PDB file of C-alpha atoms in Angstrom:
ATOM      1  CA  MET E 205     -47.339  23.320 -84.118  1.00 40.00           C
ATOM      2  CA  LYS E 206     -45.602  20.382 -82.488  1.00 47.00           C
ATOM      3  CA  ALA E 207     -43.777  18.198 -84.999  1.00 50.00           C
ATOM      4  CA  ASN E 208     -45.618  14.967 -85.846  1.00 74.00           C
ATOM      5  CA  ARG E 209     -48.550  15.898 -83.627  1.00 89.00           C
ATOM      6  CA  LEU E 210     -51.760  14.097 -84.470  1.00 96.00           C
ATOM      7  CA  GLN E 211     -53.942  16.654 -86.228  1.00 97.00           C
ATOM      8  CA  ILE E 212     -57.638  17.264 -85.673  1.00 98.00           C
ATOM      9  CA  LYS E 213     -60.105  18.136 -88.424  1.00 98.00           C
ATOM     10  CA  ILE E 214     -63.621  19.250 -87.524  1.00 98.00           C
ATOM     11  CA  CYS E 215     -65.960  19.142 -90.475  1.00 96.00           C
ATOM     12  CA  GLY E 216     -69.333  20.615 -91.385  1.00 96.00           C
ATOM     13  CA  LEU E 217     -68.918  24.137 -90.013  1.00 97.00           C
ATOM     14  CA  THR E 218     -71.667  26.550 -91.035  1.00 97.00           C
ATOM     15  CA  ASN E 219     -71.033  29.693 -88.982  1.00 96.00           C
ATOM     16  CA  LEU E 220     -68.175  31.847 -87.745  1.00 96.00           C
ATOM     17  CA  GLU E 221     -68.816  31.354 -84.013  1.00 95.00           C
ATOM     18  CA  ASP E 222     -68.499  27.573 -84.263  1.00 96.00           C
ATOM     19  CA  ALA E 223     -65.442  27.879 -86.492  1.00 96.00           C
ATOM     20  CA  ARG E 224     -63.698  30.131 -83.979  1.00 95.00           C
ATOM     21  CA  ASP E 225     -64.567  27.737 -81.158  1.00 94.00           C
ATOM     22  CA  CYS E 226     -63.095  24.822 -83.095  1.00 96.00           C
ATOM     23  CA  ALA E 227     -59.858  26.678 -83.813  1.00 95.00           C
ATOM     24  CA  ASN E 228     -59.514  27.983 -80.265  1.00 95.00           C
ATOM     25  CA  LEU E 229     -60.133  24.511 -78.829  1.00 94.00           C
ATOM     26  CA  GLY E 230     -57.394  22.883 -80.872  1.00 94.00           C
ATOM     27  CA  ALA E 231     -58.656  22.072 -84.364  1.00 96.00           C
ATOM     28  CA  ASP E 232     -55.961  22.162 -87.031  1.00 97.00           C
ATOM     29  CA  MET E 233     -58.447  22.006 -89.916  1.00 98.00           C
ATOM     30  CA  ILE E 234     -62.075  23.021 -90.318  1.00 97.00           C
ATOM     31  CA  GLY E 235     -64.204  21.557 -93.073  1.00 98.00           C
ATOM     32  CA  LEU E 236     -66.584  23.717 -95.109  1.00 98.00           C
ATOM     33  CA  ASN E 237     -69.068  21.712 -97.159  1.00 97.00           C
ATOM     34  CA  PHE E 238     -69.862  22.947-100.671  1.00 98.00           C
ATOM     35  CA  HIS E 239     -72.052  19.978-101.609  1.00 96.00           C
ATOM     36  CA  PRO E 240     -75.556  21.500-102.090  1.00 96.00           C
ATOM     37  CA  GLN E 241     -77.339  18.305-101.028  1.00 93.00           C
ATOM     38  CA  SER E 242     -75.603  18.256 -97.638  1.00 94.00           C
ATOM     39  CA  PRO E 243     -77.466  19.506 -94.534  1.00 94.00           C
ATOM     40  CA  ARG E 244     -74.180  21.248 -93.688  1.00 96.00           C
ATOM     41  CA  TYR E 245     -73.883  23.112 -97.008  1.00 97.00           C
ATOM     42  CA  ILE E 246     -72.390  26.573 -96.768  1.00 98.00           C
ATOM     43  CA  GLU E 247     -72.452  29.390 -99.327  1.00 98.00           C
ATOM     44  CA  PRO E 248     -68.970  30.371-100.576  1.00 98.00           C
ATOM     45  CA  GLU E 249     -69.447  33.975 -99.456  1.00 97.00           C
ATOM     46  CA  ILE E 250     -70.191  32.904 -95.885  1.00 97.00           C
ATOM     47  CA  ALA E 251     -67.278  30.492 -96.035  1.00 98.00           C
ATOM     48  CA  ARG E 252     -64.996  33.358 -97.007  1.00 98.00           C
ATOM     49  CA  GLN E 253     -65.977  35.295 -93.894  1.00 97.00           C
ATOM     50  CA  ILE E 254     -64.990  32.274 -91.814  1.00 97.00           C
ATOM     51  CA  VAL E 255     -61.701  31.813 -93.670  1.00 97.00           C
ATOM     52  CA  GLU E 256     -60.768  35.443 -93.116  1.00 96.00           C
ATOM     53  CA  MET E 257     -61.654  35.507 -89.414  1.00 95.00           C
ATOM     54  CA  ILE E 258     -60.505  32.190 -87.926  1.00 94.00           C
ATOM     55  CA  PRO E 259     -57.171  32.099 -86.048  1.00 92.00           C
ATOM     56  CA  ARG E 260     -54.105  31.268 -88.105  1.00 90.00           C
ATOM     57  CA  SER E 261     -53.602  28.099 -86.060  1.00 91.00           C
ATOM     58  CA  ALA E 262     -56.288  26.451 -88.215  1.00 96.00           C
ATOM     59  CA  TYR E 263     -56.990  26.406 -91.916  1.00 94.00           C
ATOM     60  CA  ALA E 264     -60.078  25.707 -93.971  1.00 98.00           C
ATOM     61  CA  VAL E 265     -60.736  22.709 -96.200  1.00 98.00           C
ATOM     62  CA  GLY E 266     -63.454  22.875 -98.844  1.00 98.00           C
ATOM     63  CA  ILE E 267     -65.469  19.673 -99.367  1.00 98.00           C
ATOM     64  CA  PHE E 268     -66.602  18.878-102.910  1.00 98.00           C
ATOM     65  CA  VAL E 269     -68.622  15.966-104.334  1.00 96.00           C
ATOM     66  CA  ASP E 270     -68.572  14.951-108.003  1.00 96.00           C
ATOM     67  CA  VAL E 271     -68.028  18.371-109.551  1.00 97.00           C
ATOM     68  CA  SER E 272     -65.629  19.533-112.244  1.00 97.00           C
ATOM     69  CA  ALA E 273     -62.148  20.843-111.567  1.00 98.00           C
ATOM     70  CA  GLU E 274     -63.250  24.199-112.932  1.00 98.00           C
ATOM     71  CA  GLU E 275     -66.160  24.368-110.485  1.00 98.00           C
ATOM     72  CA  ILE E 276     -63.777  23.544-107.642  1.00 98.00           C
ATOM     73  CA  ARG E 277     -61.420  26.339-108.689  1.00 98.00           C
ATOM     74  CA  LYS E 278     -64.293  28.808-109.013  1.00 98.00           C
ATOM     75  CA  THR E 279     -65.782  28.021-105.603  1.00 98.00           C
ATOM     76  CA  ALA E 280     -62.382  27.897-103.906  1.00 98.00           C
ATOM     77  CA  LYS E 281     -61.557  31.342-105.244  1.00 97.00           C
ATOM     78  CA  ARG E 282     -64.868  32.772-104.020  1.00 98.00           C
ATOM     79  CA  ALA E 283     -64.365  31.214-100.583  1.00 98.00           C
ATOM     80  CA  GLY E 284     -60.656  31.979-100.294  1.00 98.00           C
ATOM     81  CA  ILE E 285     -59.665  28.392 -99.532  1.00 97.00           C
ATOM     82  CA  GLU E 286     -56.389  26.690-100.418  1.00 97.00           C
ATOM     83  CA  SER E 287     -57.228  23.094 -99.484  1.00 98.00           C
ATOM     84  CA  VAL E 288     -59.871  20.877-101.101  1.00 98.00           C
ATOM     85  CA  GLN E 289     -61.344  17.509-100.116  1.00 98.00           C
ATOM     86  CA  LEU E 290     -62.706  15.477-103.004  1.00 98.00           C
ATOM     87  CA  HIS E 291     -65.455  12.846-102.751  1.00 96.00           C
ATOM     88  CA  GLY E 292     -66.603  10.826-105.730  1.00 93.00           C
ATOM     89  CA  ASP E 293     -65.142   9.924-109.088  1.00 93.00           C
ATOM     90  CA  PHE E 294     -61.967  12.000-109.272  1.00 96.00           C
ATOM     91  CA  SER E 295     -59.175  10.553-111.389  1.00 97.00           C
ATOM     92  CA  PRO E 296     -55.487  10.604-110.442  1.00 97.00           C
ATOM     93  CA  GLU E 297     -54.858  13.009-113.326  1.00 97.00           C
ATOM     94  CA  THR E 298     -57.504  15.487-112.147  1.00 97.00           C
ATOM     95  CA  CYS E 299     -56.148  15.329-108.609  1.00 98.00           C
ATOM     96  CA  ARG E 300     -52.595  15.783-109.861  1.00 97.00           C
ATOM     97  CA  LYS E 301     -53.563  18.967-111.700  1.00 97.00           C
ATOM     98  CA  LEU E 302     -55.493  20.359-108.737  1.00 98.00           C
ATOM     99  CA  ALA E 303     -52.553  19.564-106.456  1.00 98.00           C
ATOM    100  CA  ARG E 304     -50.528  22.169-108.345  1.00 97.00           C
ATOM    101  CA  GLU E 305     -52.898  24.798-106.948  1.00 97.00           C
ATOM    102  CA  PHE E 306     -54.273  23.348-103.700  1.00 98.00           C
ATOM    103  CA  ARG E 307     -53.572  20.924-100.919  1.00 98.00           C
ATOM    104  CA  VAL E 308     -55.745  18.019-102.101  1.00 98.00           C
ATOM    105  CA  ILE E 309     -57.363  15.453 -99.816  1.00 98.00           C
ATOM    106  CA  ARG E 310     -58.710  12.485-101.783  1.00 98.00           C
ATOM    107  CA  ALA E 311     -61.585  10.840 -99.904  1.00 97.00           C
ATOM    108  CA  PHE E 312     -62.409   7.135-100.111  1.00 96.00           C
ATOM    109  CA  SER E 313     -65.261   5.117 -98.618  1.00 92.00           C
ATOM    110  CA  THR E 314     -64.318   1.807 -97.016  1.00 91.00           C
ATOM    111  CA  ASP E 315     -67.068  -0.187 -98.703  1.00 84.00           C
ATOM    112  CA  GLY E 316     -66.708  -3.780 -99.878  1.00 82.00           C
ATOM    113  CA  ARG E 317     -64.963  -2.679-103.077  1.00 89.00           C
ATOM    114  CA  PHE E 318     -62.305  -0.543-101.418  1.00 93.00           C
ATOM    115  CA  GLN E 319     -58.708  -1.682-101.848  1.00 95.00           C
ATOM    116  CA  PRO E 320     -56.066   0.015 -99.661  1.00 97.00           C
ATOM    117  CA  GLU E 321     -53.556   0.094-102.520  1.00 97.00           C
ATOM    118  CA  ALA E 322     -55.944   2.338-104.475  1.00 96.00           C
ATOM    119  CA  ALA E 323     -54.617   5.245-102.418  1.00 97.00           C
ATOM    120  CA  GLY E 324     -51.228   4.743-104.042  1.00 97.00           C
ATOM    121  CA  ALA E 325     -52.576   6.093-107.325  1.00 97.00           C
ATOM    122  CA  PHE E 326     -52.816   9.546-105.695  1.00 98.00           C
ATOM    123  CA  PRO E 327     -49.243  10.357-104.563  1.00 97.00           C
ATOM    124  CA  ASP E 328     -49.865  14.103-104.782  1.00 96.00           C
ATOM    125  CA  CYS E 329     -52.775  13.911-102.344  1.00 98.00           C
ATOM    126  CA  ASP E 330     -53.456  13.275 -98.709  1.00 98.00           C
ATOM    127  CA  VAL E 331     -56.039  10.540 -98.162  1.00 98.00           C
ATOM    128  CA  LEU E 332     -59.205  10.566 -96.048  1.00 98.00           C
ATOM    129  CA  LEU E 333     -61.034   7.336 -95.269  1.00 97.00           C
ATOM    130  CA  ASP E 334     -64.706   7.495 -94.370  1.00 94.00           C
ATOM    131  CA  ALA E 335     -67.570   5.048 -93.910  1.00 88.00           C
ATOM    132  CA  HIS E 336     -69.722   4.067 -96.849  1.00 57.00           C
ATOM    133  CA  HIS E 337     -73.282   5.388 -96.996  1.00 52.00           C
ATOM    134  CA  VAL E 338     -75.704   4.921 -99.878  1.00 49.00           C
ATOM    135  CA  GLU E 339     -76.868   8.544 -99.817  1.00 55.00           C
ATOM    136  CA  LEU E 340     -74.566  10.738 -97.714  1.00 49.00           C
ATOM    137  CA  ARG E 341     -70.924  11.790 -98.221  1.00 49.00           C
ATOM    138  CA  GLY E 342     -69.597  12.360 -94.710  1.00 48.00           C
ATOM    139  CA  GLY E 343     -71.270  13.282 -91.442  1.00 51.00           C
ATOM    140  CA  THR E 344     -73.133   9.974 -91.283  1.00 56.00           C
ATOM    141  CA  GLY E 345     -72.081   8.918 -87.782  1.00 65.00           C
ATOM    142  CA  VAL E 346     -71.158   5.500 -89.210  1.00 81.00           C
ATOM    143  CA  THR E 347     -67.736   4.063 -88.334  1.00 90.00           C
ATOM    144  CA  CYS E 348     -65.441   3.150 -91.200  1.00 91.00           C
ATOM    145  CA  ASP E 349     -63.403  -0.058 -91.521  1.00 93.00           C
ATOM    146  CA  TRP E 350     -60.429   0.561 -89.236  1.00 96.00           C
ATOM    147  CA  SER E 351     -58.518  -2.488 -90.462  1.00 96.00           C
ATOM    148  CA  ALA E 352     -58.766  -1.236 -94.047  1.00 95.00           C
ATOM    149  CA  ALA E 353     -57.653   2.190 -92.863  1.00 96.00           C
ATOM    150  CA  ARG E 354     -54.591   0.723 -91.145  1.00 97.00           C
ATOM    151  CA  ALA E 355     -53.744  -1.219 -94.312  1.00 97.00           C
ATOM    152  CA  THR E 356     -53.848   2.022 -96.312  1.00 98.00           C
ATOM    153  CA  LEU E 357     -51.037   3.685 -94.347  1.00 97.00           C
ATOM    154  CA  PRO E 358     -48.171   2.345 -96.534  1.00 97.00           C
ATOM    155  CA  PHE E 359     -49.838   3.765 -99.638  1.00 98.00           C
ATOM    156  CA  THR E 360     -50.228   7.401 -98.596  1.00 97.00           C
ATOM    157  CA  ARG E 361     -48.110  10.219 -97.221  1.00 97.00           C
ATOM    158  CA  PHE E 362     -50.832  11.482 -94.847  1.00 98.00           C
ATOM    159  CA  LEU E 363     -53.895   9.559 -93.673  1.00 98.00           C
ATOM    160  CA  ILE E 364     -56.979  11.210 -92.175  1.00 98.00           C
ATOM    161  CA  LEU E 365     -59.357   8.850 -90.380  1.00 98.00           C
ATOM    162  CA  SER E 366     -63.027   9.802 -90.517  1.00 96.00           C
ATOM    163  CA  GLY E 367     -66.371   8.117 -90.024  1.00 93.00           C
ATOM    164  CA  GLY E 368     -68.382   8.018 -86.806  1.00 93.00           C
ATOM    165  CA  LEU E 369     -65.630   9.258 -84.512  1.00 96.00           C
ATOM    166  CA  ASN E 370     -66.596  10.685 -81.129  1.00 96.00           C
ATOM    167  CA  THR E 371     -65.240  11.171 -77.631  1.00 96.00           C
ATOM    168  CA  GLN E 372     -65.969   7.562 -76.670  1.00 96.00           C
ATOM    169  CA  ASN E 373     -64.265   5.789 -79.586  1.00 96.00           C
ATOM    170  CA  VAL E 374     -61.535   8.096 -80.875  1.00 97.00           C
ATOM    171  CA  ALA E 375     -58.831   6.667 -78.587  1.00 97.00           C
ATOM    172  CA  CYS E 376     -59.549   3.143 -79.822  1.00 96.00           C
ATOM    173  CA  ALA E 377     -59.540   4.396 -83.400  1.00 97.00           C
ATOM    174  CA  ILE E 378     -56.144   6.049 -82.971  1.00 97.00           C
ATOM    175  CA  ALA E 379     -54.707   2.905 -81.405  1.00 96.00           C
ATOM    176  CA  ALA E 380     -56.116   0.691 -84.167  1.00 96.00           C
ATOM    177  CA  VAL E 381     -55.158   2.806 -87.158  1.00 97.00           C
ATOM    178  CA  ALA E 382     -52.321   5.186 -86.135  1.00 96.00           C
ATOM    179  CA  PRO E 383     -53.528   7.904 -88.531  1.00 97.00           C
ATOM    180  CA  HIS E 384     -51.865  11.264 -89.083  1.00 97.00           C
ATOM    181  CA  ALA E 385     -55.153  13.068 -88.390  1.00 98.00           C
ATOM    182  CA  VAL E 386     -58.696  12.372 -87.211  1.00 98.00           C
ATOM    183  CA  ASP E 387     -61.838  13.935 -88.631  1.00 97.00           C
ATOM    184  CA  VAL E 388     -65.033  14.484 -86.656  1.00 97.00           C
ATOM    185  CA  CYS E 389     -68.386  15.907 -87.719  1.00 95.00           C
ATOM    186  CA  SER E 390     -71.634  14.596 -86.202  1.00 93.00           C
ATOM    187  CA  GLY E 391     -69.741  13.424 -83.113  1.00 95.00           C
ATOM    188  CA  VAL E 392     -69.467  17.025 -81.873  1.00 96.00           C
ATOM    189  CA  GLU E 393     -72.875  18.341 -82.979  1.00 96.00           C
ATOM    190  CA  ARG E 394     -76.168  19.275 -81.373  1.00 94.00           C
ATOM    191  CA  ALA E 395     -77.780  19.228 -84.831  1.00 94.00           C
ATOM    192  CA  PRO E 396     -76.424  19.005 -88.407  1.00 92.00           C
ATOM    193  CA  GLY E 397     -74.105  21.986 -88.870  1.00 92.00           C
ATOM    194  CA  VAL E 398     -74.475  23.174 -85.262  1.00 94.00           C
ATOM    195  CA  LYS E 399     -71.448  22.320 -83.125  1.00 96.00           C
ATOM    196  CA  ASP E 400     -71.376  21.782 -79.366  1.00 96.00           C
ATOM    197  CA  HIS E 401     -68.579  23.663 -77.579  1.00 95.00           C
ATOM    198  CA  ARG E 402     -68.332  21.171 -74.716  1.00 96.00           C
ATOM    199  CA  MET E 403     -68.279  18.163 -77.051  1.00 97.00           C
ATOM    200  CA  ILE E 404     -65.488  19.729 -79.096  1.00 96.00           C
ATOM    201  CA  GLU E 405     -63.514  20.324 -75.935  1.00 96.00           C
ATOM    202  CA  LYS E 406     -63.975  16.711 -74.794  1.00 97.00           C
ATOM    203  CA  PHE E 407     -63.104  15.311 -78.221  1.00 97.00           C
ATOM    204  CA  THR E 408     -59.907  17.343 -78.446  1.00 96.00           C
ATOM    205  CA  ALA E 409     -58.891  16.259 -74.944  1.00 96.00           C
ATOM    206  CA  ALA E 410     -59.559  12.616 -75.827  1.00 97.00           C
ATOM    207  CA  VAL E 411     -57.328  12.880 -78.904  1.00 97.00           C
ATOM    208  CA  ARG E 412     -54.482  14.532 -77.005  1.00 94.00           C
ATOM    209  CA  THR E 413     -54.679  11.910 -74.255  1.00 94.00           C
ATOM    210  CA  ALA E 414     -54.726   9.052 -76.746  1.00 92.00           C
ATOM    211  CA  GLU E 415     -51.668  10.223 -78.657  1.00 84.00           C
ATOM    212  CA  CYS E 416     -49.614  10.095 -75.452  1.00 76.00           C
ATOM    213  CA  TYR E 417     -49.919   6.303 -75.349  1.00 69.00           C
TER     214      TYR E 417
END
């Protein structure tokens, strides 16, 4: 992998074919959603098949929402994942302990209460910023607050920008925020959990073009 290259995370994968397409088309990370209320939920056993079969150029990230550390460990073991993305009320102490076992991505929503310096309480974690939604955690198609995302950069070692990204706006997002990675979900889908090969290809090309400027 090229040093300092902007990374691409494609989230909400539900089948092996889509996961392979994402990896082969340039994704560095693929997100597997273990939140049962999500339309993109995947069983840990199916996730394990994906983890074992995708190219080594990409690695899997398990998405969890408001569950215990023990439940995260149990599911991660069943799925064979080594990276976890945490949405909800996870304390710095819980994240610190999990970071001894996993790469931890602490997710924040850029709602009216979000303060960029809050990311500084999680030095053992990477940080993902997403849009706020009253019901959904990710995959909403809603754009997050890019100015708040930019302001978060000094407080984290690795910033992943998420929320409503697509082929049309990702270049502007990269220019506005200068993140270390971008995360896309609904922006490359035909339906929730069903990815579009051509849209993935266009999104990846848009990211690679944008990072050259």
